[in-house]
């Protein structure tokens, strides 16, 4: 039986994936390690003339397991990533974890050529690990640090929040609220900034009591929203940061005896299956998750195959899909 990669890895004290990377002269392996592994190859008489390069992309999901597995936005991105990976014969590995150590261990096992983070609020310890180990990565969203040197693919969430707000203003609404998520989520912060720009431009006056941030779509406290919905000077419309959150708002609106859009209009984001199946169907801004995924992996592949390229930031356009959750004011 001939010498295998496993034999080389065992004698060199490295993983089989490291041996594979040495064979393919991957930039992430040090010259010292390459020399040691190649010396052992020669010693054992290992021949790899016909070795085929198989690259791997690691897709890193947000820490919240609920978000990772139940939010269709992330699945839409992965669908786009998978399409391009299949087209260019790249292997795709999914990476999840509840904390830094779990994510780090998964990455060490995967040893991908590049990683795509499906979120931008990455903790410092994980970013430090990525940068210290010279691991190639791309962020779907707006990087919160090292913005000029980090690969990213995003939509213009500030403009999207602005357009959603202007749409409601064009329908005659002057009392417009905003429902966001955790302040750590950059997309929600940006959409709120766009909302505030639209309100300010229209001269409507900013009312802080009209803005609510929910910590989670699964463990939220409805009290603050219910108090806002039942006050005499309540909003007649809301810009809501995500279709899932919009379903929460609609349910609370119905609980107090009001209706969408008769009493309150709603514009949300992502144009997910929730937007299409809700009653009434939601007017929603389509962030084009599938295209985000395709653009993300396409950019990452360029940097894998051409090391040393300057960092790129790609902006994917959004569109608004108008449905039945909004009405014009009389």
mmCIF file of C-alpha atoms in Angstrom:
data_model
loop_
_atom_site.group_PDB
_atom_site.id
_atom_site.type_symbol
_atom_site.label_atom_id
_atom_site.label_comp_id
_atom_site.label_asym_id
_atom_site.label_seq_id
_atom_site.Cartn_x
_atom_site.Cartn_y
_atom_site.Cartn_z
ATOM 1 C CA UNK A 1 0.000 0.000 0.000
ATOM 2 C CA UNK A 2 1.383 3.418 -0.987
ATOM 3 C CA UNK A 3 2.161 6.328 1.289
ATOM 4 C CA UNK A 4 -0.887 8.483 2.018
ATOM 5 C CA UNK A 5 -1.468 12.044 3.189
ATOM 6 C CA UNK A 6 -2.361 10.625 6.610
ATOM 7 C CA UNK A 7 1.097 9.032 6.846
ATOM 8 C CA UNK A 8 2.727 12.352 6.003
ATOM 9 C CA UNK A 9 0.563 14.245 8.519
ATOM 10 C CA UNK A 10 1.307 11.760 11.322
ATOM 11 C CA UNK A 11 5.067 11.904 10.847
ATOM 12 C CA UNK A 12 5.078 15.703 10.476
ATOM 13 C CA UNK A 13 2.803 16.236 13.466
ATOM 14 C CA UNK A 14 0.271 18.259 11.501
ATOM 15 C CA UNK A 15 -3.263 17.762 10.244
ATOM 16 C CA UNK A 16 -4.102 16.142 6.911
ATOM 17 C CA UNK A 17 -5.592 19.450 5.739
ATOM 18 C CA UNK A 18 -2.247 21.152 6.440
ATOM 19 C CA UNK A 19 -0.504 18.561 4.279
ATOM 20 C CA UNK A 20 -3.075 19.212 1.553
ATOM 21 C CA UNK A 21 -2.375 22.924 1.749
ATOM 22 C CA UNK A 22 1.356 22.316 1.512
ATOM 23 C CA UNK A 23 0.771 20.241 -1.618
ATOM 24 C CA UNK A 24 -1.212 23.139 -3.093
ATOM 25 C CA UNK A 25 1.361 25.697 -1.894
ATOM 26 C CA UNK A 26 -1.308 27.577 0.087
ATOM 27 C CA UNK A 27 -0.272 31.002 1.352
ATOM 28 C CA UNK A 28 -1.588 30.356 4.887
ATOM 29 C CA UNK A 29 1.126 27.745 5.607
ATOM 30 C CA UNK A 30 4.514 29.044 6.761
ATOM 31 C CA UNK A 31 7.641 28.350 4.731
ATOM 32 C CA UNK A 32 9.075 26.427 7.681
ATOM 33 C CA UNK A 33 6.080 24.072 7.829
ATOM 34 C CA UNK A 34 6.089 23.653 4.050
ATOM 35 C CA UNK A 35 9.753 22.664 4.092
ATOM 36 C CA UNK A 36 9.287 20.163 6.945
ATOM 37 C CA UNK A 37 6.288 18.509 5.280
ATOM 38 C CA UNK A 38 7.951 18.395 1.858
ATOM 39 C CA UNK A 39 11.086 16.861 3.335
ATOM 40 C CA UNK A 40 8.971 14.105 4.867
ATOM 41 C CA UNK A 41 7.201 13.589 1.544
ATOM 42 C CA UNK A 42 10.536 13.075 -0.149
ATOM 43 C CA UNK A 43 11.757 10.832 2.666
ATOM 44 C CA UNK A 44 8.702 8.574 2.397
ATOM 45 C CA UNK A 45 8.627 8.688 -1.375
ATOM 46 C CA UNK A 46 5.230 10.360 -1.631
ATOM 47 C CA UNK A 47 4.306 11.502 -5.142
ATOM 48 C CA UNK A 48 1.611 14.107 -5.670
ATOM 49 C CA UNK A 49 1.952 15.127 -9.309
ATOM 50 C CA UNK A 50 -1.754 14.534 -9.890
ATOM 51 C CA UNK A 51 -2.976 16.143 -6.696
ATOM 52 C CA UNK A 52 -6.054 18.251 -7.264
ATOM 53 C CA UNK A 53 -6.707 21.484 -5.456
ATOM 54 C CA UNK A 54 -10.008 21.441 -3.575
ATOM 55 C CA UNK A 55 -10.726 24.740 -1.875
ATOM 56 C CA UNK A 56 -13.069 25.084 1.101
ATOM 57 C CA UNK A 57 -15.282 27.998 2.128
ATOM 58 C CA UNK A 58 -16.372 28.209 5.766
ATOM 59 C CA UNK A 59 -19.709 29.932 6.425
ATOM 60 C CA UNK A 60 -19.958 31.270 9.977
ATOM 61 C CA UNK A 61 -23.468 31.718 11.374
ATOM 62 C CA UNK A 62 -24.434 34.142 14.166
ATOM 63 C CA UNK A 63 -24.104 32.811 17.682
ATOM 64 C CA UNK A 64 -27.837 32.684 18.319
ATOM 65 C CA UNK A 65 -28.918 29.210 17.274
ATOM 66 C CA UNK A 66 -32.486 30.431 16.799
ATOM 67 C CA UNK A 67 -31.376 33.106 14.341
ATOM 68 C CA UNK A 68 -29.023 30.716 12.629
ATOM 69 C CA UNK A 69 -31.585 28.060 11.902
ATOM 70 C CA UNK A 70 -34.931 29.850 11.764
ATOM 71 C CA UNK A 71 -34.308 33.210 10.101
ATOM 72 C CA UNK A 72 -34.828 32.744 6.343
ATOM 73 C CA UNK A 73 -32.545 35.707 5.611
ATOM 74 C CA UNK A 74 -29.452 33.667 6.499
ATOM 75 C CA UNK A 75 -30.688 30.676 4.561
ATOM 76 C CA UNK A 76 -31.140 32.907 1.508
ATOM 77 C CA UNK A 77 -27.519 34.024 1.765
ATOM 78 C CA UNK A 78 -26.315 30.421 2.086
ATOM 79 C CA UNK A 79 -28.348 29.459 -0.977
ATOM 80 C CA UNK A 80 -26.440 32.063 -2.998
ATOM 81 C CA UNK A 81 -23.106 30.933 -1.556
ATOM 82 C CA UNK A 82 -23.891 27.293 -2.308
ATOM 83 C CA UNK A 83 -24.770 28.089 -5.923
ATOM 84 C CA UNK A 84 -21.386 29.699 -6.608
ATOM 85 C CA UNK A 85 -19.480 27.033 -4.649
ATOM 86 C CA UNK A 86 -21.088 24.312 -6.768
ATOM 87 C CA UNK A 87 -20.345 26.246 -9.940
ATOM 88 C CA UNK A 88 -16.628 26.563 -9.161
ATOM 89 C CA UNK A 89 -16.197 23.201 -7.356
ATOM 90 C CA UNK A 90 -15.558 24.711 -3.934
ATOM 91 C CA UNK A 91 -16.378 22.749 -0.813
ATOM 92 C CA UNK A 92 -18.797 24.470 1.604
ATOM 93 C CA UNK A 93 -18.648 23.950 5.379
ATOM 94 C CA UNK A 94 -21.130 25.459 7.861
ATOM 95 C CA UNK A 95 -19.674 26.716 11.148
ATOM 96 C CA UNK A 96 -21.782 27.413 14.231
ATOM 97 C CA UNK A 97 -20.979 27.921 17.888
ATOM 98 C CA UNK A 98 -22.373 29.445 21.045
ATOM 99 C CA UNK A 99 -19.108 31.134 22.048
ATOM 100 C CA UNK A 100 -15.633 32.064 20.856
ATOM 101 C CA UNK A 101 -14.047 28.739 21.779
ATOM 102 C CA UNK A 102 -16.665 26.689 19.907
ATOM 103 C CA UNK A 103 -16.289 28.841 16.790
ATOM 104 C CA UNK A 104 -12.490 28.704 17.033
ATOM 105 C CA UNK A 105 -12.503 24.917 17.369
ATOM 106 C CA UNK A 106 -14.857 24.559 14.391
ATOM 107 C CA UNK A 107 -12.576 26.754 12.292
ATOM 108 C CA UNK A 108 -9.511 24.757 13.267
ATOM 109 C CA UNK A 109 -11.267 21.552 12.241
ATOM 110 C CA UNK A 110 -12.527 23.037 8.969
ATOM 111 C CA UNK A 111 -9.265 24.802 8.026
ATOM 112 C CA UNK A 112 -11.040 26.577 5.182
ATOM 113 C CA UNK A 113 -9.253 28.696 2.584
ATOM 114 C CA UNK A 114 -11.578 31.573 3.469
ATOM 115 C CA UNK A 115 -14.508 32.331 5.762
ATOM 116 C CA UNK A 116 -17.767 34.231 5.261
ATOM 117 C CA UNK A 117 -19.335 35.738 8.373
ATOM 118 C CA UNK A 118 -23.079 36.158 7.930
ATOM 119 C CA UNK A 119 -23.079 39.010 10.444
ATOM 120 C CA UNK A 120 -20.980 42.087 11.204
ATOM 121 C CA UNK A 121 -21.050 42.332 15.021
ATOM 122 C CA UNK A 122 -18.037 40.068 15.471
ATOM 123 C CA UNK A 123 -16.418 40.196 18.902
ATOM 124 C CA UNK A 124 -12.858 41.456 19.250
ATOM 125 C CA UNK A 125 -11.419 38.111 20.410
ATOM 126 C CA UNK A 126 -12.663 36.354 17.269
ATOM 127 C CA UNK A 127 -11.409 39.134 14.989
ATOM 128 C CA UNK A 128 -8.059 39.036 16.774
ATOM 129 C CA UNK A 129 -7.886 35.275 16.193
ATOM 130 C CA UNK A 130 -8.690 35.719 12.487
ATOM 131 C CA UNK A 131 -6.137 38.496 11.993
ATOM 132 C CA UNK A 132 -3.391 36.948 14.127
ATOM 133 C CA UNK A 133 -3.607 33.706 12.168
ATOM 134 C CA UNK A 134 -3.813 35.509 8.805
ATOM 135 C CA UNK A 135 -7.139 33.852 8.040
ATOM 136 C CA UNK A 136 -8.940 35.227 5.017
ATOM 137 C CA UNK A 137 -12.493 36.324 5.776
ATOM 138 C CA UNK A 138 -15.357 38.393 4.421
ATOM 139 C CA UNK A 139 -18.235 39.973 6.318
ATOM 140 C CA UNK A 140 -21.821 40.164 5.081
ATOM 141 C CA UNK A 141 -22.749 43.559 6.459
ATOM 142 C CA UNK A 142 -20.842 46.695 7.433
ATOM 143 C CA UNK A 143 -17.605 46.003 9.337
ATOM 144 C CA UNK A 144 -17.567 47.712 12.734
ATOM 145 C CA UNK A 145 -13.755 48.013 12.736
ATOM 146 C CA UNK A 146 -10.875 47.991 10.225
ATOM 147 C CA UNK A 147 -13.389 49.141 7.620
ATOM 148 C CA UNK A 148 -10.766 49.904 4.958
ATOM 149 C CA UNK A 149 -8.983 46.557 5.206
ATOM 150 C CA UNK A 150 -11.918 44.172 5.689
ATOM 151 C CA UNK A 151 -13.644 42.401 2.810
ATOM 152 C CA UNK A 152 -17.383 42.968 2.942
ATOM 153 C CA UNK A 153 -20.614 42.692 0.994
ATOM 154 C CA UNK A 154 -23.594 44.699 2.154
ATOM 155 C CA UNK A 155 -26.654 46.644 1.155
ATOM 156 C CA UNK A 156 -27.040 50.366 1.851
ATOM 157 C CA UNK A 157 -29.116 49.993 5.003
ATOM 158 C CA UNK A 158 -29.121 53.719 5.718
ATOM 159 C CA UNK A 159 -30.662 54.409 2.316
ATOM 160 C CA UNK A 160 -33.063 51.488 2.762
ATOM 161 C CA UNK A 161 -34.316 52.896 6.070
ATOM 162 C CA UNK A 162 -34.662 56.298 4.433
ATOM 163 C CA UNK A 163 -36.645 54.915 1.468
ATOM 164 C CA UNK A 164 -38.979 52.955 3.761
ATOM 165 C CA UNK A 165 -39.694 56.090 5.766
ATOM 166 C CA UNK A 166 -40.192 58.271 2.674
ATOM 167 C CA UNK A 167 -42.664 55.720 1.306
ATOM 168 C CA UNK A 168 -44.824 56.088 4.424
ATOM 169 C CA UNK A 169 -44.502 59.869 4.323
ATOM 170 C CA UNK A 170 -45.646 59.852 0.686
ATOM 171 C CA UNK A 171 -48.774 58.026 1.865
ATOM 172 C CA UNK A 172 -49.513 60.940 4.182
ATOM 173 C CA UNK A 173 -48.207 59.536 7.479
ATOM 174 C CA UNK A 174 -46.704 62.071 9.859
ATOM 175 C CA UNK A 175 -46.518 59.895 13.014
ATOM 176 C CA UNK A 176 -44.044 57.162 12.110
ATOM 177 C CA UNK A 177 -42.319 54.856 14.584
ATOM 178 C CA UNK A 178 -39.275 52.615 14.285
ATOM 179 C CA UNK A 179 -38.861 49.111 15.717
ATOM 180 C CA UNK A 180 -35.301 47.803 15.721
ATOM 181 C CA UNK A 181 -33.286 45.068 17.337
ATOM 182 C CA UNK A 182 -30.204 44.962 19.556
ATOM 183 C CA UNK A 183 -28.036 48.076 19.348
ATOM 184 C CA UNK A 184 -25.112 45.754 18.544
ATOM 185 C CA UNK A 185 -26.715 44.887 15.203
ATOM 186 C CA UNK A 186 -25.224 47.302 12.700
ATOM 187 C CA UNK A 187 -27.945 46.766 10.095
ATOM 188 C CA UNK A 188 -30.633 47.871 12.564
ATOM 189 C CA UNK A 189 -28.603 50.908 13.628
ATOM 190 C CA UNK A 190 -28.132 51.938 10.003
ATOM 191 C CA UNK A 191 -31.802 51.482 9.148
ATOM 192 C CA UNK A 192 -32.698 53.668 12.109
ATOM 193 C CA UNK A 193 -30.267 56.329 10.875
ATOM 194 C CA UNK A 194 -32.058 56.283 7.505
ATOM 195 C CA UNK A 195 -35.407 56.508 9.279
ATOM 196 C CA UNK A 196 -34.222 59.542 11.245
ATOM 197 C CA UNK A 197 -32.948 61.187 8.062
ATOM 198 C CA UNK A 198 -36.336 60.756 6.428
ATOM 199 C CA UNK A 199 -38.192 62.114 9.446
ATOM 200 C CA UNK A 200 -35.848 65.104 9.749
ATOM 201 C CA UNK A 201 -35.946 65.922 6.045
ATOM 202 C CA UNK A 202 -39.760 65.980 6.139
ATOM 203 C CA UNK A 203 -39.717 68.321 9.152
ATOM 204 C CA UNK A 204 -41.810 65.922 11.238
ATOM 205 C CA UNK A 205 -39.756 66.208 14.406
ATOM 206 C CA UNK A 206 -37.986 63.304 16.085
ATOM 207 C CA UNK A 207 -39.985 61.611 18.859
ATOM 208 C CA UNK A 208 -37.788 59.259 20.881
ATOM 209 C CA UNK A 209 -40.872 57.567 22.343
ATOM 210 C CA UNK A 210 -41.724 56.342 18.836
ATOM 211 C CA UNK A 211 -38.494 54.309 18.623
ATOM 212 C CA UNK A 212 -38.235 50.871 20.252
ATOM 213 C CA UNK A 213 -35.395 48.329 20.187
ATOM 214 C CA UNK A 214 -36.245 44.716 20.933
ATOM 215 C CA UNK A 215 -33.375 42.671 22.352
ATOM 216 C CA UNK A 216 -34.605 39.520 20.625
ATOM 217 C CA UNK A 217 -37.504 38.408 18.482
ATOM 218 C CA UNK A 218 -37.896 35.375 20.753
ATOM 219 C CA UNK A 219 -37.469 36.763 24.267
ATOM 220 C CA UNK A 220 -38.772 40.297 23.860
ATOM 221 C CA UNK A 221 -40.823 42.185 26.444
ATOM 222 C CA UNK A 222 -44.048 43.463 24.784
ATOM 223 C CA UNK A 223 -44.776 46.069 27.465
ATOM 224 C CA UNK A 224 -42.950 48.964 25.810
ATOM 225 C CA UNK A 225 -44.621 48.382 22.435
ATOM 226 C CA UNK A 226 -48.068 47.904 23.970
ATOM 227 C CA UNK A 227 -47.687 51.165 25.870
ATOM 228 C CA UNK A 228 -46.772 52.922 22.629
ATOM 229 C CA UNK A 229 -49.688 51.381 20.725
ATOM 230 C CA UNK A 230 -52.250 52.333 23.376
ATOM 231 C CA UNK A 231 -51.236 55.946 23.921
ATOM 232 C CA UNK A 232 -53.483 58.602 22.458
ATOM 233 C CA UNK A 233 -50.757 60.060 20.257
ATOM 234 C CA UNK A 234 -49.607 56.680 18.900
ATOM 235 C CA UNK A 235 -47.860 56.267 15.528
ATOM 236 C CA UNK A 236 -50.024 55.598 12.483
ATOM 237 C CA UNK A 237 -47.181 53.700 10.821
ATOM 238 C CA UNK A 238 -43.980 51.805 11.652
ATOM 239 C CA UNK A 239 -40.730 51.058 9.913
ATOM 240 C CA UNK A 240 -39.725 47.636 11.302
ATOM 241 C CA UNK A 241 -36.166 46.315 10.909
ATOM 242 C CA UNK A 242 -37.067 42.711 9.971
ATOM 243 C CA UNK A 243 -40.096 40.750 8.742
ATOM 244 C CA UNK A 244 -39.956 38.536 11.841
ATOM 245 C CA UNK A 245 -40.248 41.592 14.090
ATOM 246 C CA UNK A 246 -43.097 42.866 11.915
ATOM 247 C CA UNK A 247 -45.089 39.712 12.648
ATOM 248 C CA UNK A 248 -44.650 40.460 16.360
ATOM 249 C CA UNK A 249 -45.899 44.020 15.930
ATOM 250 C CA UNK A 250 -48.932 42.899 13.917
ATOM 251 C CA UNK A 251 -49.865 40.376 16.579
ATOM 252 C CA UNK A 252 -49.638 43.019 19.325
ATOM 253 C CA UNK A 253 -51.669 45.456 17.222
ATOM 254 C CA UNK A 254 -54.409 42.849 16.851
ATOM 255 C CA UNK A 255 -54.316 42.053 20.572
ATOM 256 C CA UNK A 256 -55.442 45.604 21.415
ATOM 257 C CA UNK A 257 -58.223 45.558 18.829
ATOM 258 C CA UNK A 258 -56.547 47.521 16.030
ATOM 259 C CA UNK A 259 -55.891 46.423 12.452
ATOM 260 C CA UNK A 260 -53.159 46.619 9.835
ATOM 261 C CA UNK A 261 -53.359 48.688 7.636
ATOM 262 C CA UNK A 262 -56.669 50.274 8.668
ATOM 263 C CA UNK A 263 -55.256 51.717 11.882
ATOM 264 C CA UNK A 264 -51.493 51.240 11.515
ATOM 265 C CA UNK A 265 -49.343 50.758 8.403
ATOM 266 C CA UNK A 266 -46.126 48.715 8.429
ATOM 267 C CA UNK A 267 -43.041 48.559 6.212
ATOM 268 C CA UNK A 268 -40.444 45.914 7.037
ATOM 269 C CA UNK A 269 -37.268 44.366 5.591
ATOM 270 C CA UNK A 270 -35.980 41.188 3.899
ATOM 271 C CA UNK A 271 -39.078 40.249 1.857
ATOM 272 C CA UNK A 272 -39.014 36.791 3.430
ATOM 273 C CA UNK A 273 -41.643 34.075 3.453
ATOM 274 C CA UNK A 274 -43.103 35.810 6.528
ATOM 275 C CA UNK A 275 -43.818 38.915 4.426
ATOM 276 C CA UNK A 276 -45.566 36.889 1.751
ATOM 277 C CA UNK A 277 -47.652 34.689 4.063
ATOM 278 C CA UNK A 278 -48.706 37.276 6.653
ATOM 279 C CA UNK A 279 -52.253 38.617 6.595
ATOM 280 C CA UNK A 280 -52.183 41.270 5.432
ATOM 281 C CA UNK A 281 -49.098 40.588 3.306
ATOM 282 C CA UNK A 282 -46.218 42.875 4.264
ATOM 283 C CA UNK A 283 -44.756 45.687 2.237
ATOM 284 C CA UNK A 284 -41.083 44.806 2.591
ATOM 285 C CA UNK A 285 -37.715 45.946 1.294
ATOM 286 C CA UNK A 286 -35.988 43.064 -0.469
ATOM 287 C CA UNK A 287 -32.319 43.097 0.541
ATOM 288 C CA UNK A 288 -31.628 40.340 -2.005
ATOM 289 C CA UNK A 289 -30.143 37.774 0.378
ATOM 290 C CA UNK A 290 -29.449 35.325 -2.432
ATOM 291 C CA UNK A 291 -27.423 37.917 -4.358
ATOM 292 C CA UNK A 292 -25.604 38.934 -1.164
ATOM 293 C CA UNK A 293 -24.471 35.321 -0.842
ATOM 294 C CA UNK A 294 -23.364 35.049 -4.468
ATOM 295 C CA UNK A 295 -21.461 38.338 -4.320
ATOM 296 C CA UNK A 296 -19.844 37.403 -1.013
ATOM 297 C CA UNK A 297 -18.438 34.077 -2.141
ATOM 298 C CA UNK A 298 -17.473 35.444 -5.571
ATOM 299 C CA UNK A 299 -15.374 38.157 -3.920
ATOM 300 C CA UNK A 300 -13.827 35.683 -1.484
ATOM 301 C CA UNK A 301 -12.892 33.273 -4.278
ATOM 302 C CA UNK A 302 -11.105 36.117 -6.119
ATOM 303 C CA UNK A 303 -9.000 36.769 -3.033
ATOM 304 C CA UNK A 304 -8.314 33.062 -2.479
ATOM 305 C CA UNK A 305 -7.088 32.613 -6.021
ATOM 306 C CA UNK A 306 -5.264 35.961 -6.172
ATOM 307 C CA UNK A 307 -3.669 36.593 -2.756
ATOM 308 C CA UNK A 308 -2.648 40.148 -2.031
ATOM 309 C CA UNK A 309 -5.603 41.891 -3.672
ATOM 310 C CA UNK A 310 -6.815 45.080 -2.042
ATOM 311 C CA UNK A 311 -9.840 44.716 0.217
ATOM 312 C CA UNK A 312 -13.140 45.233 -1.572
ATOM 313 C CA UNK A 313 -16.576 46.331 -0.393
ATOM 314 C CA UNK A 314 -19.526 45.460 -2.605
ATOM 315 C CA UNK A 315 -22.973 47.045 -2.215
ATOM 316 C CA UNK A 316 -25.969 45.005 -3.385
ATOM 317 C CA UNK A 317 -29.053 47.060 -4.374
ATOM 318 C CA UNK A 318 -32.408 46.667 -2.627
ATOM 319 C CA UNK A 319 -35.955 46.949 -3.944
ATOM 320 C CA UNK A 320 -39.274 47.632 -2.256
ATOM 321 C CA UNK A 321 -42.096 45.143 -2.704
ATOM 322 C CA UNK A 322 -45.426 46.857 -2.072
ATOM 323 C CA UNK A 323 -48.216 44.761 -0.574
ATOM 324 C CA UNK A 324 -51.242 45.247 1.667
ATOM 325 C CA UNK A 325 -49.742 46.352 5.001
ATOM 326 C CA UNK A 326 -49.770 50.053 4.102
ATOM 327 C CA UNK A 327 -52.531 52.490 3.255
ATOM 328 C CA UNK A 328 -52.737 56.160 2.438
ATOM 329 C CA UNK A 329 -53.954 58.516 5.150
ATOM 330 C CA UNK A 330 -57.279 60.167 4.469
#
